[in-house]
Amino acid sequence: MIKLLIILIKLTSTLCWIHDAKVIDADLIENNILPVNYFFVQFNNVYGLNITHLTAVDQNLFQFSIKSNKCKRISSEKIYTGDGLFIIRFKVFEKCHNIEIDLKFRGRNLKNSPLCIKSIYPENCNCPRNLKKIQNSMKCGATYEQIKEDLKPFEKINFTELKTYAKKNFQDSRHSSVCNYVIKENKVFRKCYGKYVGFKMFMDSILLSLTRKAILPDVEFFINLGDWPLIKKSAKNGEKFPMFSWCGSQETFDIVIPTYDLTESTLNMQYRVVLDILSVQKEKYHWNDKINKAFFRGRDSRRERLDLVTLAKQFPQLFNSSITNFFFYTDEIDTYGPKSSHISFFDFFEYKYQINVDGTVAAYRFPYLLAGNSAVLKQDSQYYEHFYRHLKPFVHYIPFNRDPKIDLVEKVKWLKENENEAKKITKASTQFVRDNLLPRNTFCYFFSVLEKFADKIVSKIEVDNDMELVSDDKNIECSCKNL
Ligand SMILES: *[C@@H]1O[C@H](CO)[C@@H](O)[C@H](O)[C@H]1NC(C)=O
Ligand SMILES: *[C@@H]1O[C@H](CO)[C@@H](O)[C@H](O)[C@H]1NC(C)=O
Ligand SMILES: *[C@@H]1O[C@H](CO)[C@@H](O)[C@H](O)[C@H]1NC(C)=O
């Protein structure tokens, strides 16, 4: 009897006993020039099953080090995401050879350690390669439903005609901020229309980054730098203009590309930005220690955001929501204010449930909310980003009515009463991010949309005299011959 008990105890303890770890996606590092190199390390027990909990002590007992005989400067980081999973990421600033990554737990090498990588190129190496080859080495998916759908209305794209239309409609308009880009022989050119075109810097930097990595097909396009999608389906003249936008809507024809926010944080990871799609996966608060309420912070860019303040007053046991800045409804500060003090985005996740409400258009924080370890409640909306199509309500997030007064209380109550469902949704949304929104996925999407769009252009792609070369002063000389 006692023997049996001992066996049973031994058996259950080996179930959570850390045995080894699987290294995932390290093969993607070799041959890719990404702003940040990253891979995953998943700890498992002796049966190969994932460990779901690591104590803070165990997290520290996992150590990694990166060696390279030539490379002086490598900045690296270990991110514990919960569930026995780490993200290891590192940024190089010059070309590095014979990199060796040691992965140790309690001082002992893990099974796959050390990882050996022949060479790593920094983001600003100018080493464009065959596009198909890059797409393969980044394991880009073959097709994107959203791109297919967005390009459907456009049979043959003729820029000779479109430019005439653009000159007439965007040239002197105070309301438009539109740029025309041409990529020819892998060089980037642009001309902008309108007064407020500062956001062109985001498009410049992603296009330059893409052309450093791949030889893009010659292509031309217009991008709308403003918040709202531009090309109305209901327009009387029926003018279907193929316009790239960060945000799409059910009432417009705009072709969506990853938002400037996601793109910029991808390009400047471990550098100029703190919040990005990898860093936000850090488990700062364990689920059991979180506050059992729904959380919202944001500026007053939409009436429904004010409603969240009212709900928090009525149901303080369900909500903690407030406005961080008044800009649109300054005359209502007495009712909905005062504005709350700054809170770091990473501390949003001290709360089990996160509320996503549109701003002027889709709230571009949505990818980061999905990536964090809280369950997301999302307002119904006609606005979408490039990845929304693959999200499933009640699987990746909990939907609520456009008017939060209608069912948000009920939805939060449901989550609180069904915590296991909430946890499941949290895991599913994080997994969705790992499958669709990591840095390489963002590059893949841009490659694909430009490639598919180029296929539809019938006019000759030429650089007009009034176009400006977008030059890349960040490029460094790298010998690319090993690639
Ligand atoms: C184990 O972890 C890996 C990496 O996080 C994940 O892809 C896989 O689905 C997990 N397996 C199970 C059975 O949960
Ligand atoms: C709401 O959240 C903030 C940030 O976590 C906290 O400082 C504040 O005390 C909370 N308010 C209430 C009423 O719980
Ligand atoms: C594009 O449009 C212009 C102006 O309407 C026309 O002259 C030209 O033939 C068109 N090009 C193609 C390839 O259809």
XYZ file of C-alpha atoms and ligand atoms in Angstrom:
525
model
C 0.000 0.000 0.000
C 2.731 2.431 1.045
C 4.827 1.312 -1.916
C 1.967 2.106 -4.234
C 1.619 5.520 -2.666
C 5.321 6.230 -3.163
C 5.138 5.166 -6.790
C 2.131 7.426 -7.238
C 3.908 10.373 -5.647
C 6.979 9.743 -7.768
C 4.846 9.525 -10.869
C 3.016 12.787 -10.256
C 6.201 14.588 -9.359
C 7.943 13.483 -12.557
C 4.965 14.895 -14.406
C 6.016 18.387 -13.453
C 9.694 17.642 -13.108
C 11.660 19.686 -15.617
C 13.507 17.299 -17.869
C 14.562 19.181 -20.958
C 13.323 21.774 -23.432
C 12.431 21.930 -27.068
C 13.928 24.659 -29.199
C 11.399 25.996 -31.715
C 12.003 28.072 -34.852
C 15.754 28.552 -34.302
C 16.153 27.316 -37.882
C 14.512 30.543 -39.037
C 17.442 32.623 -37.881
C 19.988 31.400 -40.381
C 19.770 33.268 -43.678
C 17.224 35.822 -42.555
C 17.942 39.462 -42.047
C 15.446 40.425 -39.394
C 15.639 43.444 -37.096
C 15.639 40.970 -34.226
C 16.425 37.260 -34.249
C 14.189 35.168 -32.051
C 13.279 31.608 -31.177
C 11.273 29.778 -28.536
C 12.333 27.393 -25.800
C 9.567 25.210 -24.378
C 10.351 23.229 -21.226
C 8.998 19.719 -20.945
C 8.921 16.796 -18.512
C 10.435 13.372 -18.924
C 7.450 12.279 -21.053
C 8.001 15.139 -23.453
C 4.883 16.937 -22.213
C 4.973 20.714 -21.850
C 5.644 22.053 -18.383
C 2.964 24.598 -17.612
C 4.493 26.321 -14.626
C 8.021 27.426 -13.801
C 8.790 29.068 -10.475
C 10.718 32.321 -10.512
C 13.733 30.352 -9.264
C 13.495 27.861 -12.129
C 13.092 30.713 -14.611
C 16.419 32.072 -13.404
C 18.069 28.673 -13.554
C 17.534 28.732 -17.280
C 20.481 30.645 -18.677
C 21.610 31.376 -22.176
C 24.703 32.954 -23.640
C 25.647 33.957 -27.142
C 29.206 33.760 -28.374
C 30.689 34.868 -31.628
C 34.381 35.279 -32.276
C 34.015 38.378 -34.428
C 30.994 40.180 -33.078
C 31.523 42.870 -30.520
C 28.039 43.890 -29.712
C 25.005 41.651 -29.376
C 22.065 42.703 -27.260
C 19.987 39.806 -26.081
C 16.995 39.138 -23.931
C 15.114 36.246 -22.355
C 11.368 36.677 -22.082
C 9.368 34.276 -19.921
C 5.852 34.098 -21.318
C 4.366 31.695 -18.761
C 3.454 28.054 -19.463
C 7.089 26.928 -19.487
C 7.816 28.901 -22.634
C 10.625 31.382 -23.192
C 11.308 33.698 -26.093
C 15.033 34.254 -26.681
C 15.806 37.211 -28.862
C 18.896 39.085 -29.867
C 19.916 41.918 -32.097
C 23.235 42.184 -33.893
C 24.744 45.435 -35.149
C 27.281 44.031 -37.552
C 27.687 40.851 -39.515
C 28.462 37.974 -37.155
C 30.021 34.578 -37.896
C 30.040 31.214 -36.164
C 27.568 32.097 -33.500
C 27.155 29.669 -30.670
C 24.165 29.872 -28.370
C 24.402 27.955 -25.119
C 21.155 27.010 -23.434
C 21.579 25.717 -19.919
C 19.276 24.674 -17.134
C 20.815 24.297 -13.669
C 24.207 24.629 -15.335
C 23.644 21.708 -17.696
C 23.275 21.977 -21.433
C 19.818 21.334 -22.793
C 19.577 18.599 -25.400
C 19.808 20.940 -28.381
C 22.470 23.154 -26.889
C 24.628 24.718 -28.163
C 22.877 26.044 -31.244
C 25.334 26.860 -33.978
C 24.555 29.466 -36.596
C 26.975 30.167 -39.412
C 26.275 33.827 -39.941
C 23.829 36.508 -38.887
C 23.279 39.789 -40.671
C 22.046 42.961 -39.013
C 18.890 44.666 -40.208
C 20.724 47.400 -42.093
C 22.717 45.062 -44.348
C 21.794 45.663 -47.916
C 21.587 42.100 -49.234
C 18.542 41.767 -51.446
C 17.923 38.214 -52.611
C 15.442 36.403 -54.730
C 11.987 37.053 -53.299
C 10.791 33.444 -53.485
C 13.897 32.319 -51.666
C 13.320 34.791 -48.843
C 9.667 33.834 -48.586
C 10.673 30.199 -48.275
C 13.334 30.808 -45.703
C 10.907 32.897 -43.643
C 8.301 30.134 -44.051
C 5.790 32.628 -45.412
C 2.346 31.125 -46.033
C 1.346 30.764 -49.647
C -1.695 33.030 -49.744
C -3.461 35.536 -47.573
C -7.248 35.574 -47.758
C -7.331 39.263 -46.911
C -5.050 40.172 -49.814
C -7.099 38.068 -52.206
C -10.295 39.713 -51.000
C -8.837 43.224 -51.129
C -7.535 42.837 -54.670
C -10.693 41.248 -56.030
C -12.373 44.520 -57.080
C -9.350 45.456 -59.183
C -9.029 43.675 -62.489
C -6.374 45.625 -64.347
C -4.640 48.438 -62.596
C -3.618 51.275 -64.904
C -1.668 54.041 -63.220
C -1.836 56.317 -66.230
C -5.542 56.670 -65.481
C -5.190 56.578 -61.730
C -2.662 59.385 -61.675
C -5.017 61.678 -63.544
C -7.651 60.906 -60.945
C -5.156 61.397 -58.101
C -4.017 64.787 -59.379
C -7.613 65.941 -59.542
C -8.722 64.566 -56.184
C -5.739 64.496 -53.856
C -3.381 67.170 -55.149
C -4.874 70.246 -53.536
C -7.122 68.604 -51.042
C -6.647 69.708 -47.469
C -8.197 66.480 -46.298
C -6.038 63.968 -48.012
C -2.627 62.734 -47.100
C -1.703 60.342 -49.819
C 1.616 59.232 -51.273
C 2.435 57.586 -54.562
C 5.320 55.108 -54.345
C 7.234 53.442 -57.142
C 9.672 50.620 -56.601
C 11.788 50.168 -59.684
C 14.920 48.070 -59.898
C 14.573 47.676 -56.155
C 14.895 51.405 -55.509
C 12.154 53.321 -53.746
C 10.662 56.570 -55.089
C 7.758 58.645 -53.877
C 5.628 61.689 -54.406
C 3.122 62.852 -51.835
C -0.139 64.750 -52.173
C -1.673 66.782 -49.389
C -0.442 68.746 -46.451
C -0.020 66.246 -43.642
C 2.247 63.558 -44.955
C 4.657 63.099 -42.051
C 3.561 59.489 -41.660
C 5.321 58.718 -44.917
C 8.361 57.968 -42.758
C 6.723 54.714 -41.650
C 6.160 53.618 -45.223
C 9.665 54.704 -46.196
C 11.273 52.642 -43.481
C 9.373 49.432 -44.163
C 9.921 49.682 -47.925
C 13.641 50.247 -47.413
C 13.772 47.324 -45.044
C 11.975 45.109 -47.579
C 14.301 46.133 -50.401
C 17.338 45.366 -48.245
C 16.063 41.806 -47.863
C 14.526 40.942 -51.210
C 14.501 41.950 -54.816
C 10.966 43.228 -55.119
C 9.082 43.186 -58.387
C 8.710 46.619 -59.980
C 5.543 47.977 -58.451
C 3.635 51.186 -58.003
C 0.947 52.067 -55.470
C -0.803 54.824 -53.578
C -1.028 54.820 -49.806
C -3.396 56.735 -47.619
C -1.533 58.000 -44.565
C -4.644 59.202 -42.766
C -6.669 57.349 -40.156
C -9.828 56.652 -42.103
C -9.979 54.323 -45.094
C -10.694 56.473 -48.135
C -12.313 54.679 -51.037
C -16.015 54.476 -50.316
C -17.988 51.619 -51.821
C -20.964 53.956 -52.011
C -19.185 56.703 -53.984
C -21.419 57.989 -56.774
C -18.838 58.051 -59.497
C -18.101 54.440 -58.634
C -14.429 55.241 -58.756
C -12.644 52.192 -57.482
C -9.211 53.402 -56.638
C -6.725 50.787 -55.398
C -5.535 52.510 -52.240
C -3.341 51.029 -49.527
C -4.415 51.890 -45.971
C -3.420 50.832 -42.459
C -7.051 50.245 -41.619
C -9.906 48.748 -43.623
C -13.651 48.978 -43.199
C -16.712 47.210 -44.468
C -17.740 50.364 -46.302
C -14.546 50.898 -48.234
C -12.360 49.260 -50.851
C -9.010 50.119 -49.268
C -6.327 47.455 -49.387
C -5.086 46.887 -45.850
C -1.456 46.539 -44.902
C -0.037 46.038 -41.389
C -0.462 49.251 -39.378
C 2.371 51.717 -39.015
C 2.322 50.923 -35.335
C 2.929 47.189 -35.713
C 5.408 47.790 -38.526
C 7.424 50.388 -36.664
C 7.609 48.339 -33.491
C 8.730 45.367 -35.582
C 11.506 47.368 -37.208
C 12.697 48.957 -33.969
C 12.442 46.075 -31.548
C 15.103 45.998 -28.828
C 16.115 49.426 -30.003
C 13.824 52.429 -29.996
C 10.582 50.828 -28.862
C 9.753 49.112 -25.599
C 6.323 47.757 -26.408
C 6.393 45.236 -29.229
C 4.714 41.985 -30.158
C 7.402 39.905 -28.379
C 8.077 42.019 -25.289
C 4.361 42.211 -24.511
C 4.275 38.419 -24.130
C 6.294 38.623 -20.932
C 4.358 37.228 -18.007
C 4.564 40.100 -15.582
C 1.500 39.003 -13.669
C 0.587 35.391 -13.108
C -3.091 34.718 -13.778
C -3.879 33.829 -10.158
C -2.420 37.123 -8.953
C -4.364 39.296 -11.350
C -7.264 41.547 -10.502
C -10.520 39.945 -11.537
C -11.894 42.918 -13.506
C -12.002 44.317 -17.014
C -9.559 47.125 -17.707
C -9.502 50.062 -20.101
C -7.258 53.070 -20.608
C -7.212 55.309 -23.636
C -7.916 58.766 -24.930
C -11.405 60.062 -25.592
C -11.405 59.413 -29.331
C -14.862 57.848 -29.360
C -18.070 58.270 -27.381
C -18.138 54.571 -26.425
C -14.882 55.039 -24.548
C -16.671 57.526 -22.314
C -19.394 54.948 -21.751
C -16.758 52.681 -20.231
C -16.147 55.317 -17.562
C -19.847 55.365 -16.743
C -19.895 51.576 -16.526
C -16.937 51.622 -14.130
C -18.848 54.005 -11.869
C -21.943 51.800 -11.941
C -20.101 48.485 -11.627
C -16.804 49.063 -9.811
C -16.555 45.336 -9.090
C -16.477 44.603 -12.850
C -14.540 47.486 -14.417
C -11.530 49.699 -13.972
C -11.712 52.084 -16.903
C -10.750 55.682 -17.374
C -9.677 58.220 -19.964
C -6.013 59.112 -20.200
C -6.400 62.290 -22.244
C -9.229 64.579 -23.228
C -9.068 65.998 -26.699
C -12.426 65.471 -28.413
C -14.819 65.826 -25.460
C -13.042 68.468 -23.371
C -16.390 69.999 -22.395
C -17.397 66.754 -20.698
C -14.395 66.331 -18.417
C -16.620 67.048 -15.432
C -18.655 63.949 -16.191
C -16.005 61.566 -17.492
C -12.820 62.910 -15.977
C -10.517 63.582 -14.457
C -7.965 62.108 -16.775
C -6.148 59.237 -15.142
C -2.439 59.148 -14.524
C -0.144 57.299 -16.884
C 0.061 53.549 -16.593
C 2.520 51.389 -18.530
C 0.929 49.136 -21.127
C 2.648 46.168 -19.459
C 0.649 46.911 -16.317
C -2.664 46.660 -18.142
C -2.149 42.934 -17.712
C -2.501 43.148 -13.962
C -6.171 42.750 -14.932
C -7.643 39.504 -16.224
C -9.788 41.117 -18.917
C -8.883 43.807 -21.429
C -11.376 45.969 -23.299
C -10.657 46.912 -26.886
C -12.778 49.798 -28.174
C -12.172 51.582 -31.474
C -10.391 54.900 -31.462
C -10.977 57.053 -34.520
C -10.693 53.760 -36.425
C -9.571 50.295 -35.273
C -7.497 50.543 -32.098
C -3.980 49.614 -33.148
C -3.225 48.227 -29.707
C -5.337 45.162 -30.485
C -2.405 42.913 -31.558
C -0.603 43.702 -28.297
C -3.712 43.005 -26.227
C -4.103 39.632 -27.934
C -0.424 38.860 -27.304
C -0.576 39.575 -23.570
C -1.843 37.069 -21.041
C -5.306 38.451 -20.412
C -8.589 37.713 -22.168
C -9.680 40.402 -24.621
C -13.181 41.800 -25.032
C -13.573 43.431 -28.421
C -16.178 45.930 -29.529
C -18.056 45.030 -32.727
C -16.740 47.244 -35.466
C -16.732 47.795 -39.171
C -13.020 48.622 -38.969
C -10.335 45.985 -39.286
C -6.599 45.427 -39.603
C -4.910 42.992 -41.938
C -5.232 39.965 -39.629
C -8.763 40.293 -38.174
C -10.283 38.003 -40.783
C -8.687 34.946 -39.170
C -9.779 35.754 -35.638
C -12.736 33.829 -34.289
C -15.105 35.359 -31.725
C -15.357 33.292 -28.498
C -12.151 31.503 -29.512
C -9.613 34.328 -29.629
C -11.653 37.083 -27.983
C -15.104 37.874 -26.566
C -17.123 40.178 -28.795
C -19.475 42.825 -27.460
C -21.974 45.168 -29.024
C -20.860 48.407 -30.671
C -22.771 50.054 -27.846
C -21.049 48.758 -24.694
C -24.121 49.670 -22.615
C -26.004 46.814 -24.248
C -24.011 43.742 -23.283
C -20.569 44.490 -21.902
C -21.652 44.027 -18.275
C -23.123 40.662 -19.087
C -19.992 39.626 -21.008
C -17.618 40.565 -18.176
C -19.833 38.757 -15.671
C -19.737 35.687 -17.893
C -15.955 35.756 -18.024
C -15.702 36.072 -14.263
C -18.010 33.095 -13.814
C -16.193 31.028 -16.455
C -12.562 31.611 -15.684
C -11.457 28.441 -17.407
C -12.974 29.702 -20.634
C -11.253 33.039 -20.079
C -7.920 31.261 -19.696
C -8.547 29.196 -22.816
C -9.298 32.333 -24.813
C -6.171 33.986 -23.452
C -4.031 31.050 -24.600
C -5.709 30.878 -27.989
C -5.152 34.556 -28.673
C -1.475 34.368 -27.693
C -1.065 31.361 -29.949
C -2.776 33.291 -32.740
C -0.195 36.031 -32.346
C 2.633 33.492 -32.455
C 1.214 32.028 -35.627
C 0.337 35.266 -37.415
C 1.854 38.422 -36.005
C 5.505 37.817 -35.260
C 8.103 39.964 -37.038
C 8.612 37.515 -39.895
C 4.829 37.347 -40.465
C 4.706 41.106 -40.870
C 7.463 40.970 -43.493
C 5.743 38.068 -45.230
C 2.519 40.053 -45.475
C 4.233 43.040 -47.054
C 6.104 40.839 -49.536
C 2.891 39.150 -50.525
C 0.719 42.233 -50.894
C 3.328 43.978 -53.065
C 3.873 40.884 -55.189
C 0.175 40.226 -55.759
C -0.524 43.883 -56.392
C 2.299 44.119 -58.945
C 0.698 41.216 -60.843
C -2.372 43.351 -61.501
C -0.631 46.423 -62.859
C -0.935 46.819 -66.618
C 0.655 50.241 -67.022
C 4.378 50.648 -67.461
C 6.103 51.277 -64.155
C 8.059 54.459 -64.483
C 9.612 56.980 -62.149
C 8.042 60.370 -62.829
C 10.278 63.443 -62.902
C 8.673 64.874 -59.803
C 9.320 61.777 -57.725
C 11.922 61.722 -55.030
C 14.377 58.891 -54.361
C 13.882 57.532 -50.860
C 17.428 56.981 -49.814
C 18.713 54.701 -47.184
C 21.348 56.338 -45.065
C 21.154 53.483 -42.581
C 22.469 50.888 -45.023
C 25.822 49.426 -44.180
C 28.153 47.499 -46.443
C 27.972 43.818 -45.735
C 29.453 41.093 -47.780
C 26.390 39.151 -48.797
C 28.078 36.319 -50.583
C 27.185 33.610 -48.071
C 23.505 34.300 -48.407
C 3.782 22.566 -26.224
O 4.391 23.826 -26.410
C 4.609 24.217 -27.748
C 5.322 25.538 -27.729
O 4.721 26.438 -26.871
C 3.245 24.326 -28.463
O 3.447 24.669 -29.816
C 2.537 22.987 -28.353
O 1.257 23.102 -28.924
C 2.409 22.561 -26.887
N 1.824 21.235 -26.836
C 0.725 20.969 -26.151
C 0.243 19.552 -26.195
O 0.146 21.821 -25.511
C -7.767 51.273 -11.252
O -6.494 50.865 -11.736
C -5.410 51.677 -11.344
C -4.189 51.091 -12.012
O -4.037 49.722 -11.703
C -5.299 51.694 -9.824
O -4.235 52.529 -9.455
C -6.592 52.180 -9.249
O -6.541 52.119 -7.833
C -7.756 51.330 -9.744
N -9.010 51.908 -9.293
C -9.908 51.241 -8.593
C -11.131 51.974 -8.222
O -9.736 50.076 -8.269
C -3.846 52.880 -69.501
O -4.656 54.041 -69.599
C -4.252 54.949 -70.607
C -5.107 56.207 -70.469
O -6.469 55.876 -70.463
C -4.357 54.283 -71.965
O -3.930 55.187 -72.981
C -3.494 53.035 -71.968
O -3.659 52.336 -73.183
C -3.841 52.115 -70.806
N -2.855 51.054 -70.743
C -3.173 49.751 -70.761
C -2.032 48.780 -70.770
O -4.310 49.371 -70.751
